[in-house]
PDB file of N, CA and C in Angstrom:
ATOM      1  N   MET Z1193       0.820  -1.197   0.000  1.00 54.00           N
ATOM      2  CA  MET Z1193       0.000   0.000   0.000  1.00 54.00           C
ATOM      3  C   MET Z1193       0.861   1.257   0.000  1.00 54.00           C
ATOM      4  N   ASN Z1194       1.993   1.195   0.674  1.00 54.00           N
ATOM      5  CA  ASN Z1194       2.821   2.394   0.766  1.00 54.00           C
ATOM      6  C   ASN Z1194       3.540   2.706  -0.542  1.00 54.00           C
ATOM      7  N   LYS Z1195       3.498   1.794  -1.513  1.00 61.00           N
ATOM      8  CA  LYS Z1195       4.127   2.038  -2.813  1.00 61.00           C
ATOM      9  C   LYS Z1195       3.110   2.337  -3.906  1.00 61.00           C
ATOM     10  N   ASP Z1196       1.837   2.200  -3.625  1.00 61.00           N
ATOM     11  CA  ASP Z1196       0.791   2.474  -4.603  1.00 61.00           C
ATOM     12  C   ASP Z1196       0.659   3.979  -4.787  1.00 61.00           C
ATOM     13  N   PRO Z1197       0.765   4.484  -6.028  1.00 64.00           N
ATOM     14  CA  PRO Z1197       0.715   5.929  -6.243  1.00 64.00           C
ATOM     15  C   PRO Z1197      -0.601   6.580  -5.810  1.00 64.00           C
ATOM     16  N   LEU Z1198      -1.676   5.820  -5.779  1.00 64.00           N
ATOM     17  CA  LEU Z1198      -2.959   6.378  -5.348  1.00 64.00           C
ATOM     18  C   LEU Z1198      -3.111   6.394  -3.828  1.00 64.00           C
ATOM     19  N   LEU Z1199      -2.316   5.580  -3.137  1.00 60.00           N
ATOM     20  CA  LEU Z1199      -2.465   5.456  -1.683  1.00 60.00           C
ATOM     21  C   LEU Z1199      -1.280   5.969  -0.881  1.00 60.00           C
ATOM     22  N   SER Z1200      -0.108   6.061  -1.490  1.00 60.00           N
ATOM     23  CA  SER Z1200       1.119   6.342  -0.738  1.00 60.00           C
ATOM     24  C   SER Z1200       1.101   7.678  -0.004  1.00 60.00           C
ATOM     25  N   TRP Z1201       0.352   8.643  -0.465  1.00 53.00           N
ATOM     26  CA  TRP Z1201       0.309   9.967   0.167  1.00 53.00           C
ATOM     27  C   TRP Z1201      -0.800  10.074   1.207  1.00 53.00           C
ATOM     28  N   LYS Z1202      -1.647   9.056   1.293  1.00 58.00           N
ATOM     29  CA  LYS Z1202      -2.836   9.125   2.129  1.00 58.00           C
ATOM     30  C   LYS Z1202      -2.629   8.354   3.433  1.00 58.00           C
ATOM     31  N   LEU Z1203      -3.185   8.859   4.535  1.00 60.00           N
ATOM     32  CA  LEU Z1203      -3.135   8.165   5.819  1.00 60.00           C
ATOM     33  C   LEU Z1203      -4.531   7.677   6.191  1.00 60.00           C
ATOM     34  N   PHE Z1204      -4.592   6.551   6.866  1.00 58.00           N
ATOM     35  CA  PHE Z1204      -5.864   5.942   7.239  1.00 58.00           C
ATOM     36  C   PHE Z1204      -5.955   5.811   8.752  1.00 58.00           C
ATOM     37  N   ASP Z1205      -7.187   5.774   9.272  1.00 55.00           N
ATOM     38  CA  ASP Z1205      -7.352   5.569  10.707  1.00 55.00           C
ATOM     39  C   ASP Z1205      -7.514   4.087  11.038  1.00 55.00           C
ATOM     40  N   ARG Z1206      -7.863   3.278  10.031  1.00 57.00           N
ATOM     41  CA  ARG Z1206      -7.992   1.839  10.242  1.00 57.00           C
ATOM     42  C   ARG Z1206      -7.875   1.139   8.896  1.00 57.00           C
ATOM     43  N   THR Z1207      -7.192   0.005   8.894  1.00 66.00           N
ATOM     44  CA  THR Z1207      -7.078  -0.829   7.708  1.00 66.00           C
ATOM     45  C   THR Z1207      -7.462  -2.243   8.107  1.00 66.00           C
ATOM     46  N   GLU Z1208      -8.268  -2.919   7.277  1.00 64.00           N
ATOM     47  CA  GLU Z1208      -8.688  -4.287   7.565  1.00 64.00           C
ATOM     48  C   GLU Z1208      -8.222  -5.228   6.466  1.00 64.00           C
ATOM     49  N   PHE Z1209      -7.837  -6.421   6.854  1.00 65.00           N
ATOM     50  CA  PHE Z1209      -7.486  -7.485   5.925  1.00 65.00           C
ATOM     51  C   PHE Z1209      -8.331  -8.683   6.340  1.00 65.00           C
ATOM     52  N   ASN Z1210      -9.363  -8.984   5.569  1.00 63.00           N
ATOM     53  CA  ASN Z1210     -10.305 -10.040   5.912  1.00 63.00           C
ATOM     54  C   ASN Z1210      -9.890 -11.374   5.312  1.00 63.00           C
ATOM     55  N   PHE Z1211      -9.533 -12.316   6.150  1.00 64.00           N
ATOM     56  CA  PHE Z1211      -9.170 -13.667   5.748  1.00 64.00           C
ATOM     57  C   PHE Z1211      -8.222 -13.681   4.555  1.00 64.00           C
ATOM     58  N   PRO Z1212      -6.975 -13.242   4.752  1.00 58.00           N
ATOM     59  CA  PRO Z1212      -6.020 -13.211   3.643  1.00 58.00           C
ATOM     60  C   PRO Z1212      -5.828 -14.594   3.033  1.00 58.00           C
ATOM     61  N   GLN Z1213      -5.911 -14.671   1.716  1.00 58.00           N
ATOM     62  CA  GLN Z1213      -5.777 -15.946   1.012  1.00 58.00           C
ATOM     63  C   GLN Z1213      -5.026 -15.762  -0.293  1.00 58.00           C
ATOM     64  N   THR Z1214      -4.283 -16.791  -0.679  1.00 54.00           N
ATOM     65  CA  THR Z1214      -3.691 -16.864  -2.006  1.00 54.00           C
ATOM     66  C   THR Z1214      -4.283 -18.088  -2.691  1.00 54.00           C
ATOM     67  N   ALA Z1215      -4.188 -18.151  -3.996  1.00 55.00           N
ATOM     68  CA  ALA Z1215      -4.789 -19.259  -4.749  1.00 55.00           C
ATOM     69  C   ALA Z1215      -3.707 -20.239  -5.194  1.00 55.00           C
ATOM     70  N   LEU Z1216      -3.124 -20.959  -4.250  1.00 54.00           N
ATOM     71  CA  LEU Z1216      -2.042 -21.892  -4.555  1.00 54.00           C
ATOM     72  C   LEU Z1216      -2.285 -23.217  -3.855  1.00 54.00           C
ATOM     73  N   ILE Z1217      -1.529 -24.241  -4.242  1.00 53.00           N
ATOM     74  CA  ILE Z1217      -1.658 -25.531  -3.567  1.00 53.00           C
ATOM     75  C   ILE Z1217      -1.218 -25.394  -2.111  1.00 53.00           C
ATOM     76  N   TRP Z1218      -1.645 -26.304  -1.245  1.00 56.00           N
ATOM     77  CA  TRP Z1218      -1.534 -26.118   0.200  1.00 56.00           C
ATOM     78  C   TRP Z1218      -0.117 -25.852   0.699  1.00 56.00           C
ATOM     79  N   ILE Z1219       0.885 -26.678   0.359  1.00 60.00           N
ATOM     80  CA  ILE Z1219       2.231 -26.486   0.917  1.00 60.00           C
ATOM     81  C   ILE Z1219       2.788 -25.134   0.491  1.00 60.00           C
ATOM     82  N   GLU Z1220       2.711 -24.850  -0.801  1.00 59.00           N
ATOM     83  CA  GLU Z1220       3.198 -23.561  -1.295  1.00 59.00           C
ATOM     84  C   GLU Z1220       2.325 -22.433  -0.756  1.00 59.00           C
ATOM     85  N   GLU Z1221       1.033 -22.702  -0.660  1.00 65.00           N
ATOM     86  CA  GLU Z1221       0.095 -21.679  -0.202  1.00 65.00           C
ATOM     87  C   GLU Z1221       0.418 -21.223   1.208  1.00 65.00           C
ATOM     88  N   ASN Z1222       0.729 -22.147   2.097  1.00 75.00           N
ATOM     89  CA  ASN Z1222       1.001 -21.785   3.479  1.00 75.00           C
ATOM     90  C   ASN Z1222       2.164 -20.798   3.563  1.00 75.00           C
ATOM     91  N   ILE Z1223       3.219 -21.038   2.804  1.00 80.00           N
ATOM     92  CA  ILE Z1223       4.369 -20.131   2.780  1.00 80.00           C
ATOM     93  C   ILE Z1223       3.962 -18.791   2.181  1.00 80.00           C
ATOM     94  N   ARG Z1224       3.236 -18.811   1.084  1.00 80.00           N
ATOM     95  CA  ARG Z1224       2.812 -17.573   0.423  1.00 80.00           C
ATOM     96  C   ARG Z1224       1.837 -16.775   1.281  1.00 80.00           C
ATOM     97  N   GLN Z1225       0.976 -17.486   2.007  1.00 81.00           N
ATOM     98  CA  GLN Z1225       0.028 -16.801   2.893  1.00 81.00           C
ATOM     99  C   GLN Z1225       0.787 -15.999   3.948  1.00 81.00           C
ATOM    100  N   ILE Z1226       1.788 -16.623   4.542  1.00 84.00           N
ATOM    101  CA  ILE Z1226       2.589 -15.959   5.570  1.00 84.00           C
ATOM    102  C   ILE Z1226       3.284 -14.741   4.978  1.00 84.00           C
ATOM    103  N   GLU Z1227       3.860 -14.894   3.784  1.00 87.00           N
ATOM    104  CA  GLU Z1227       4.522 -13.771   3.111  1.00 87.00           C
ATOM    105  C   GLU Z1227       3.525 -12.655   2.806  1.00 87.00           C
ATOM    106  N   LEU Z1228       2.323 -13.028   2.378  1.00 85.00           N
ATOM    107  CA  LEU Z1228       1.278 -12.051   2.068  1.00 85.00           C
ATOM    108  C   LEU Z1228       0.930 -11.218   3.300  1.00 85.00           C
ATOM    109  N   VAL Z1229       0.717 -11.882   4.424  1.00 86.00           N
ATOM    110  CA  VAL Z1229       0.356 -11.175   5.657  1.00 86.00           C
ATOM    111  C   VAL Z1229       1.509 -10.295   6.136  1.00 86.00           C
ATOM    112  N   LYS Z1230       2.738 -10.814   6.108  1.00 89.00           N
ATOM    113  CA  LYS Z1230       3.899 -10.022   6.530  1.00 89.00           C
ATOM    114  C   LYS Z1230       4.038  -8.769   5.672  1.00 89.00           C
ATOM    115  N   GLY Z1231       3.917  -8.931   4.359  1.00 88.00           N
ATOM    116  CA  GLY Z1231       4.021  -7.784   3.459  1.00 88.00           C
ATOM    117  C   GLY Z1231       2.930  -6.763   3.711  1.00 88.00           C
ATOM    118  N   PHE Z1232       1.714  -7.247   3.957  1.00 85.00           N
ATOM    119  CA  PHE Z1232       0.596  -6.354   4.261  1.00 85.00           C
ATOM    120  C   PHE Z1232       0.878  -5.550   5.524  1.00 85.00           C
ATOM    121  N   LEU Z1233       1.316  -6.218   6.573  1.00 88.00           N
ATOM    122  CA  LEU Z1233       1.573  -5.529   7.842  1.00 88.00           C
ATOM    123  C   LEU Z1233       2.671  -4.482   7.700  1.00 88.00           C
ATOM    124  N   LYS Z1234       3.746  -4.826   6.999  1.00 86.00           N
ATOM    125  CA  LYS Z1234       4.852  -3.876   6.819  1.00 86.00           C
ATOM    126  C   LYS Z1234       4.422  -2.667   6.000  1.00 86.00           C
ATOM    127  N   SER Z1235       3.717  -2.896   4.892  1.00 83.00           N
ATOM    128  CA  SER Z1235       3.347  -1.763   4.042  1.00 83.00           C
ATOM    129  C   SER Z1235       2.231  -0.930   4.658  1.00 83.00           C
ATOM    130  N   THR Z1236       1.327  -1.569   5.380  1.00 81.00           N
ATOM    131  CA  THR Z1236       0.217  -0.843   5.988  1.00 81.00           C
ATOM    132  C   THR Z1236       0.681   0.005   7.161  1.00 81.00           C
ATOM    133  N   HIS Z1237       1.684  -0.454   7.884  1.00 77.00           N
ATOM    134  CA  HIS Z1237       2.220   0.303   9.018  1.00 77.00           C
ATOM    135  C   HIS Z1237       2.541   1.736   8.604  1.00 77.00           C
ATOM    136  N   ASP Z1238       3.072   1.921   7.408  1.00 73.00           N
ATOM    137  CA  ASP Z1238       3.468   3.248   6.924  1.00 73.00           C
ATOM    138  C   ASP Z1238       2.296   4.117   6.477  1.00 73.00           C
ATOM    139  N   THR Z1239       1.107   3.533   6.343  1.00 73.00           N
ATOM    140  CA  THR Z1239      -0.041   4.302   5.853  1.00 73.00           C
ATOM    141  C   THR Z1239      -1.012   4.705   6.956  1.00 73.00           C
ATOM    142  N   LEU Z1240      -0.678   4.390   8.201  1.00 75.00           N
ATOM    143  CA  LEU Z1240      -1.588   4.691   9.306  1.00 75.00           C
ATOM    144  C   LEU Z1240      -1.224   5.987  10.006  1.00 75.00           C
ATOM    145  N   GLU Z1241      -2.248   6.686  10.452  1.00 74.00           N
ATOM    146  CA  GLU Z1241      -2.022   7.830  11.316  1.00 74.00           C
ATOM    147  C   GLU Z1241      -1.546   7.301  12.669  1.00 74.00           C
ATOM    148  N   GLU Z1242      -0.932   8.160  13.456  1.00 76.00           N
ATOM    149  CA  GLU Z1242      -0.429   7.745  14.763  1.00 76.00           C
ATOM    150  C   GLU Z1242      -1.567   7.228  15.641  1.00 76.00           C
ATOM    151  N   ASN Z1243      -1.308   6.148  16.362  1.00 75.00           N
ATOM    152  CA  ASN Z1243      -2.266   5.528  17.291  1.00 75.00           C
ATOM    153  C   ASN Z1243      -3.513   4.970  16.614  1.00 75.00           C
ATOM    154  N   GLU Z1244      -3.413   4.581  15.361  1.00 81.00           N
ATOM    155  CA  GLU Z1244      -4.566   4.005  14.674  1.00 81.00           C
ATOM    156  C   GLU Z1244      -4.390   2.499  14.520  1.00 81.00           C
ATOM    157  N   GLU Z1245      -5.291   1.820  13.811  1.00 83.00           N
ATOM    158  CA  GLU Z1245      -5.390   0.370  13.911  1.00 83.00           C
ATOM    159  C   GLU Z1245      -5.311  -0.372  12.587  1.00 83.00           C
ATOM    160  N   ILE Z1246      -4.777  -1.591  12.677  1.00 84.00           N
ATOM    161  CA  ILE Z1246      -4.853  -2.574  11.601  1.00 84.00           C
ATOM    162  C   ILE Z1246      -5.655  -3.739  12.167  1.00 84.00           C
ATOM    163  N   HIS Z1247      -6.655  -4.193  11.433  1.00 84.00           N
ATOM    164  CA  HIS Z1247      -7.437  -5.356  11.842  1.00 84.00           C
ATOM    165  C   HIS Z1247      -7.169  -6.468  10.836  1.00 84.00           C
ATOM    166  N   VAL Z1248      -6.717  -7.624  11.321  1.00 85.00           N
ATOM    167  CA  VAL Z1248      -6.542  -8.798  10.470  1.00 85.00           C
ATOM    168  C   VAL Z1248      -7.554  -9.827  10.944  1.00 85.00           C
ATOM    169  N   ILE Z1249      -8.495 -10.156  10.086  1.00 82.00           N
ATOM    170  CA  ILE Z1249      -9.515 -11.139  10.427  1.00 82.00           C
ATOM    171  C   ILE Z1249      -8.999 -12.476   9.904  1.00 82.00           C
ATOM    172  N   HIS Z1250      -8.841 -13.427  10.818  1.00 80.00           N
ATOM    173  CA  HIS Z1250      -8.040 -14.600  10.514  1.00 80.00           C
ATOM    174  C   HIS Z1250      -8.471 -15.786  11.367  1.00 80.00           C
ATOM    175  N   LYS Z1251      -8.398 -16.976  10.818  1.00 78.00           N
ATOM    176  CA  LYS Z1251      -8.693 -18.180  11.595  1.00 78.00           C
ATOM    177  C   LYS Z1251      -7.559 -18.448  12.585  1.00 78.00           C
ATOM    178  N   THR Z1252      -7.897 -19.082  13.701  1.00 80.00           N
ATOM    179  CA  THR Z1252      -6.887 -19.339  14.734  1.00 80.00           C
ATOM    180  C   THR Z1252      -6.639 -20.827  14.963  1.00 80.00           C
ATOM    181  N   THR Z1253      -7.243 -21.677  14.144  1.00 80.00           N
ATOM    182  CA  THR Z1253      -7.029 -23.116  14.262  1.00 80.00           C
ATOM    183  C   THR Z1253      -5.838 -23.530  13.400  1.00 80.00           C
ATOM    184  N   TYR Z1254      -5.402 -24.785  13.548  1.00 78.00           N
ATOM    185  CA  TYR Z1254      -4.335 -25.311  12.704  1.00 78.00           C
ATOM    186  C   TYR Z1254      -4.817 -25.330  11.253  1.00 78.00           C
ATOM    187  N   PRO Z1255      -4.011 -24.996  10.295  1.00 75.00           N
ATOM    188  CA  PRO Z1255      -2.619 -24.587  10.346  1.00 75.00           C
ATOM    189  C   PRO Z1255      -2.436 -23.075  10.471  1.00 75.00           C
ATOM    190  N   TYR Z1256      -3.528 -22.342  10.538  1.00 78.00           N
ATOM    191  CA  TYR Z1256      -3.455 -20.880  10.504  1.00 78.00           C
ATOM    192  C   TYR Z1256      -2.707 -20.294  11.692  1.00 78.00           C
ATOM    193  N   LYS Z1257      -2.826 -20.929  12.852  1.00 81.00           N
ATOM    194  CA  LYS Z1257      -2.117 -20.398  14.022  1.00 81.00           C
ATOM    195  C   LYS Z1257      -0.603 -20.457  13.832  1.00 81.00           C
ATOM    196  N   LYS Z1258      -0.132 -21.325  12.925  1.00 81.00           N
ATOM    197  CA  LYS Z1258       1.306 -21.418  12.657  1.00 81.00           C
ATOM    198  C   LYS Z1258       1.820 -20.222  11.845  1.00 81.00           C
ATOM    199  N   TRP Z1259       0.927 -19.386  11.354  1.00 82.00           N
ATOM    200  CA  TRP Z1259       1.352 -18.207  10.591  1.00 82.00           C
ATOM    201  C   TRP Z1259       2.015 -17.177  11.496  1.00 82.00           C
ATOM    202  N   GLU Z1260       1.765 -17.245  12.788  1.00 86.00           N
ATOM    203  CA  GLU Z1260       2.372 -16.337  13.774  1.00 86.00           C
ATOM    204  C   GLU Z1260       2.187 -14.864  13.397  1.00 86.00           C
ATOM    205  N   ILE Z1261       0.946 -14.484  13.193  1.00 87.00           N
ATOM    206  CA  ILE Z1261       0.637 -13.111  12.785  1.00 87.00           C
ATOM    207  C   ILE Z1261       1.104 -12.105  13.829  1.00 87.00           C
ATOM    208  N   GLU Z1262       0.972 -12.434  15.103  1.00 90.00           N
ATOM    209  CA  GLU Z1262       1.422 -11.496  16.141  1.00 90.00           C
ATOM    210  C   GLU Z1262       2.918 -11.221  16.029  1.00 90.00           C
ATOM    211  N   LYS Z1263       3.711 -12.261  15.760  1.00 91.00           N
ATOM    212  CA  LYS Z1263       5.157 -12.071  15.602  1.00 91.00           C
ATOM    213  C   LYS Z1263       5.453 -11.230  14.360  1.00 91.00           C
ATOM    214  N   SER Z1264       4.750 -11.487  13.273  1.00 90.00           N
ATOM    215  CA  SER Z1264       4.940 -10.690  12.054  1.00 90.00           C
ATOM    216  C   SER Z1264       4.598  -9.233  12.311  1.00 90.00           C
ATOM    217  N   ALA Z1265       3.559  -9.000  13.100  1.00 90.00           N
ATOM    218  CA  ALA Z1265       3.183  -7.624  13.445  1.00 90.00           C
ATOM    219  C   ALA Z1265       4.287  -6.964  14.265  1.00 90.00           C
ATOM    220  N   GLU Z1266       4.815  -7.676  15.239  1.00 92.00           N
ATOM    221  CA  GLU Z1266       5.915  -7.131  16.051  1.00 92.00           C
ATOM    222  C   GLU Z1266       7.127  -6.817  15.182  1.00 92.00           C
ATOM    223  N   ASP Z1267       7.434  -7.699  14.227  1.00 91.00           N
ATOM    224  CA  ASP Z1267       8.559  -7.469  13.311  1.00 91.00           C
ATOM    225  C   ASP Z1267       8.348  -6.213  12.469  1.00 91.00           C
ATOM    226  N   ALA Z1268       7.083  -5.843  12.249  1.00 89.00           N
ATOM    227  CA  ALA Z1268       6.751  -4.651  11.461  1.00 89.00           C
ATOM    228  C   ALA Z1268       6.605  -3.412  12.342  1.00 89.00           C
ATOM    229  N   GLY Z1269       6.892  -3.547  13.656  1.00 89.00           N
ATOM    230  CA  GLY Z1269       6.786  -2.405  14.559  1.00 89.00           C
ATOM    231  C   GLY Z1269       5.389  -2.191  15.106  1.00 89.00           C
ATOM    232  N   LEU Z1270       4.567  -3.225  15.071  1.00 88.00           N
ATOM    233  CA  LEU Z1270       3.182  -3.151  15.549  1.00 88.00           C
ATOM    234  C   LEU Z1270       3.029  -4.032  16.783  1.00 88.00           C
ATOM    235  N   PHE Z1271       1.893  -3.915  17.464  1.00 88.00           N
ATOM    236  CA  PHE Z1271       1.635  -4.778  18.610  1.00 88.00           C
ATOM    237  C   PHE Z1271       0.151  -5.077  18.702  1.00 88.00           C
ATOM    238  N   LEU Z1272      -0.155  -6.216  19.320  1.00 88.00           N
ATOM    239  CA  LEU Z1272      -1.533  -6.658  19.485  1.00 88.00           C
ATOM    240  C   LEU Z1272      -2.198  -5.879  20.612  1.00 88.00           C
ATOM    241  N   VAL Z1273      -3.354  -5.324  20.333  1.00 87.00           N
ATOM    242  CA  VAL Z1273      -4.141  -4.645  21.359  1.00 87.00           C
ATOM    243  C   VAL Z1273      -5.149  -5.625  21.947  1.00 87.00           C
ATOM    244  N   LYS Z1274      -5.864  -6.341  21.083  1.00 86.00           N
ATOM    245  CA  LYS Z1274      -6.806  -7.345  21.579  1.00 86.00           C
ATOM    246  C   LYS Z1274      -7.213  -8.285  20.454  1.00 86.00           C
ATOM    247  N   LYS Z1275      -7.764  -9.425  20.874  1.00 86.00           N
ATOM    248  CA  LYS Z1275      -8.333 -10.393  19.948  1.00 86.00           C
ATOM    249  C   LYS Z1275      -9.840 -10.399  20.175  1.00 86.00           C
ATOM    250  N   VAL Z1276     -10.592 -10.522  19.102  1.00 84.00           N
ATOM    251  CA  VAL Z1276     -12.046 -10.635  19.212  1.00 84.00           C
ATOM    252  C   VAL Z1276     -12.514 -11.772  18.313  1.00 84.00           C
ATOM    253  N   ASN Z1277     -13.629 -12.360  18.650  1.00 85.00           N
ATOM    254  CA  ASN Z1277     -14.194 -13.424  17.830  1.00 85.00           C
ATOM    255  C   ASN Z1277     -14.852 -12.845  16.585  1.00 85.00           C
ATOM    256  N   PHE Z1278     -14.750 -13.571  15.478  1.00 81.00           N
ATOM    257  CA  PHE Z1278     -15.393 -13.176  14.228  1.00 81.00           C
ATOM    258  C   PHE Z1278     -16.885 -13.478  14.317  1.00 81.00           C
ATOM    259  N   ARG Z1279     -17.694 -12.489  13.998  1.00 84.00           N
ATOM    260  CA  ARG Z1279     -19.151 -12.658  13.959  1.00 84.00           C
ATOM    261  C   ARG Z1279     -19.620 -12.305  12.558  1.00 84.00           C
ATOM    262  N   VAL Z1280     -20.156 -13.284  11.859  1.00 82.00           N
ATOM    263  CA  VAL Z1280     -20.633 -13.065  10.493  1.00 82.00           C
ATOM    264  C   VAL Z1280     -21.624 -11.904  10.456  1.00 82.00           C
ATOM    265  N   SER Z1281     -22.405 -11.723  11.494  1.00 88.00           N
ATOM    266  CA  SER Z1281     -23.409 -10.652  11.522  1.00 88.00           C
ATOM    267  C   SER Z1281     -22.790  -9.255  11.435  1.00 88.00           C
ATOM    268  N   ASP Z1282     -21.492  -9.134  11.743  1.00 84.00           N
ATOM    269  CA  ASP Z1282     -20.811  -7.842  11.619  1.00 84.00           C
ATOM    270  C   ASP Z1282     -20.464  -7.508  10.171  1.00 84.00           C
ATOM    271  N   TYR Z1283     -20.631  -8.480   9.268  1.00 79.00           N
ATOM    272  CA  TYR Z1283     -20.242  -8.316   7.865  1.00 79.00           C
ATOM    273  C   TYR Z1283     -21.398  -8.714   6.951  1.00 79.00           C
ATOM    274  N   PRO Z1284     -22.395  -7.844   6.795  1.00 87.00           N
ATOM    275  CA  PRO Z1284     -23.539  -8.158   5.939  1.00 87.00           C
ATOM    276  C   PRO Z1284     -23.077  -8.536   4.528  1.00 87.00           C
ATOM    277  N   GLY Z1285     -23.626  -9.623   4.008  1.00 86.00           N
ATOM    278  CA  GLY Z1285     -23.271 -10.074   2.669  1.00 86.00           C
ATOM    279  C   GLY Z1285     -22.037 -10.954   2.613  1.00 86.00           C
ATOM    280  N   TYR Z1286     -21.426 -11.232   3.761  1.00 79.00           N
ATOM    281  CA  TYR Z1286     -20.212 -12.053   3.788  1.00 79.00           C
ATOM    282  C   TYR Z1286     -20.498 -13.465   3.295  1.00 79.00           C
ATOM    283  N   GLU Z1287     -19.611 -13.977   2.431  1.00 78.00           N
ATOM    284  CA  GLU Z1287     -19.654 -15.363   1.978  1.00 78.00           C
ATOM    285  C   GLU Z1287     -18.244 -15.909   1.992  1.00 78.00           C
ATOM    286  N   ASN Z1288     -18.080 -17.139   2.439  1.00 72.00           N
ATOM    287  CA  ASN Z1288     -16.777 -17.787   2.396  1.00 72.00           C
ATOM    288  C   ASN Z1288     -16.484 -18.166   0.948  1.00 72.00           C
ATOM    289  N   LYS Z1289     -15.396 -17.659   0.391  1.00 67.00           N
ATOM    290  CA  LYS Z1289     -15.065 -17.882  -1.016  1.00 67.00           C
ATOM    291  C   LYS Z1289     -14.005 -18.954  -1.223  1.00 67.00           C
ATOM    292  N   ILE Z1290     -13.517 -19.582  -0.168  1.00 61.00           N
ATOM    293  CA  ILE Z1290     -12.465 -20.589  -0.311  1.00 61.00           C
ATOM    294  C   ILE Z1290     -12.932 -21.680  -1.265  1.00 61.00           C
ATOM    295  N   GLY Z1291     -12.050 -22.019  -2.204  1.00 52.00           N
ATOM    296  CA  GLY Z1291     -12.362 -23.076  -3.157  1.00 52.00           C
ATOM    297  C   GLY Z1291     -13.120 -22.596  -4.377  1.00 52.00           C
ATOM    298  N   GLN Z1292     -13.578 -21.357  -4.385  1.00 50.00           N
ATOM    299  CA  GLN Z1292     -14.275 -20.824  -5.545  1.00 50.00           C
ATOM    300  C   GLN Z1292     -13.270 -20.170  -6.480  1.00 50.00           C
ATOM    301  N   ALA Z1293     -13.579 -20.135  -7.749  1.00 48.00           N
ATOM    302  CA  ALA Z1293     -12.694 -19.494  -8.728  1.00 48.00           C
ATOM    303  C   ALA Z1293     -12.537 -18.022  -8.398  1.00 48.00           C
ATOM    304  N   LEU Z1294     -11.323 -17.518  -8.593  1.00 44.00           N
ATOM    305  CA  LEU Z1294     -11.057 -16.104  -8.305  1.00 44.00           C
ATOM    306  C   LEU Z1294     -11.513 -15.227  -9.437  1.00 44.00           C
TER     307      LEU Z1294
END
C-alpha cells in the first residue's frame, strides 16, 4: 500500500485485511500466505495515522495459528491490542469464497 501511487500519500485511521488468502496448492500456499500477511503488515504500518489500527480477520485453528501473525506484526513495529471473535453478523453479505474461482 505504501508504494501504490494512489495510496502512498494518504493516511488511514484503520485498515482491515479479511481472511487473507492466495490461490495456490496447500504447501506452497502456506508459505505464500505468511509472506502475504507479513508484506501487508509492513506496508500498511506506513499508511496509518499515529495511534490508529490494523485489523486482520483470521482463523486461529491449525494450520493458521502457525502463521504467527502477532510475531509478524511485532517485526513490522506493531503490537496486538486485543483479539475478538469473528461474527458473520458484523459483515452483511459475507460469503466464504475458499475453493471458488477467483
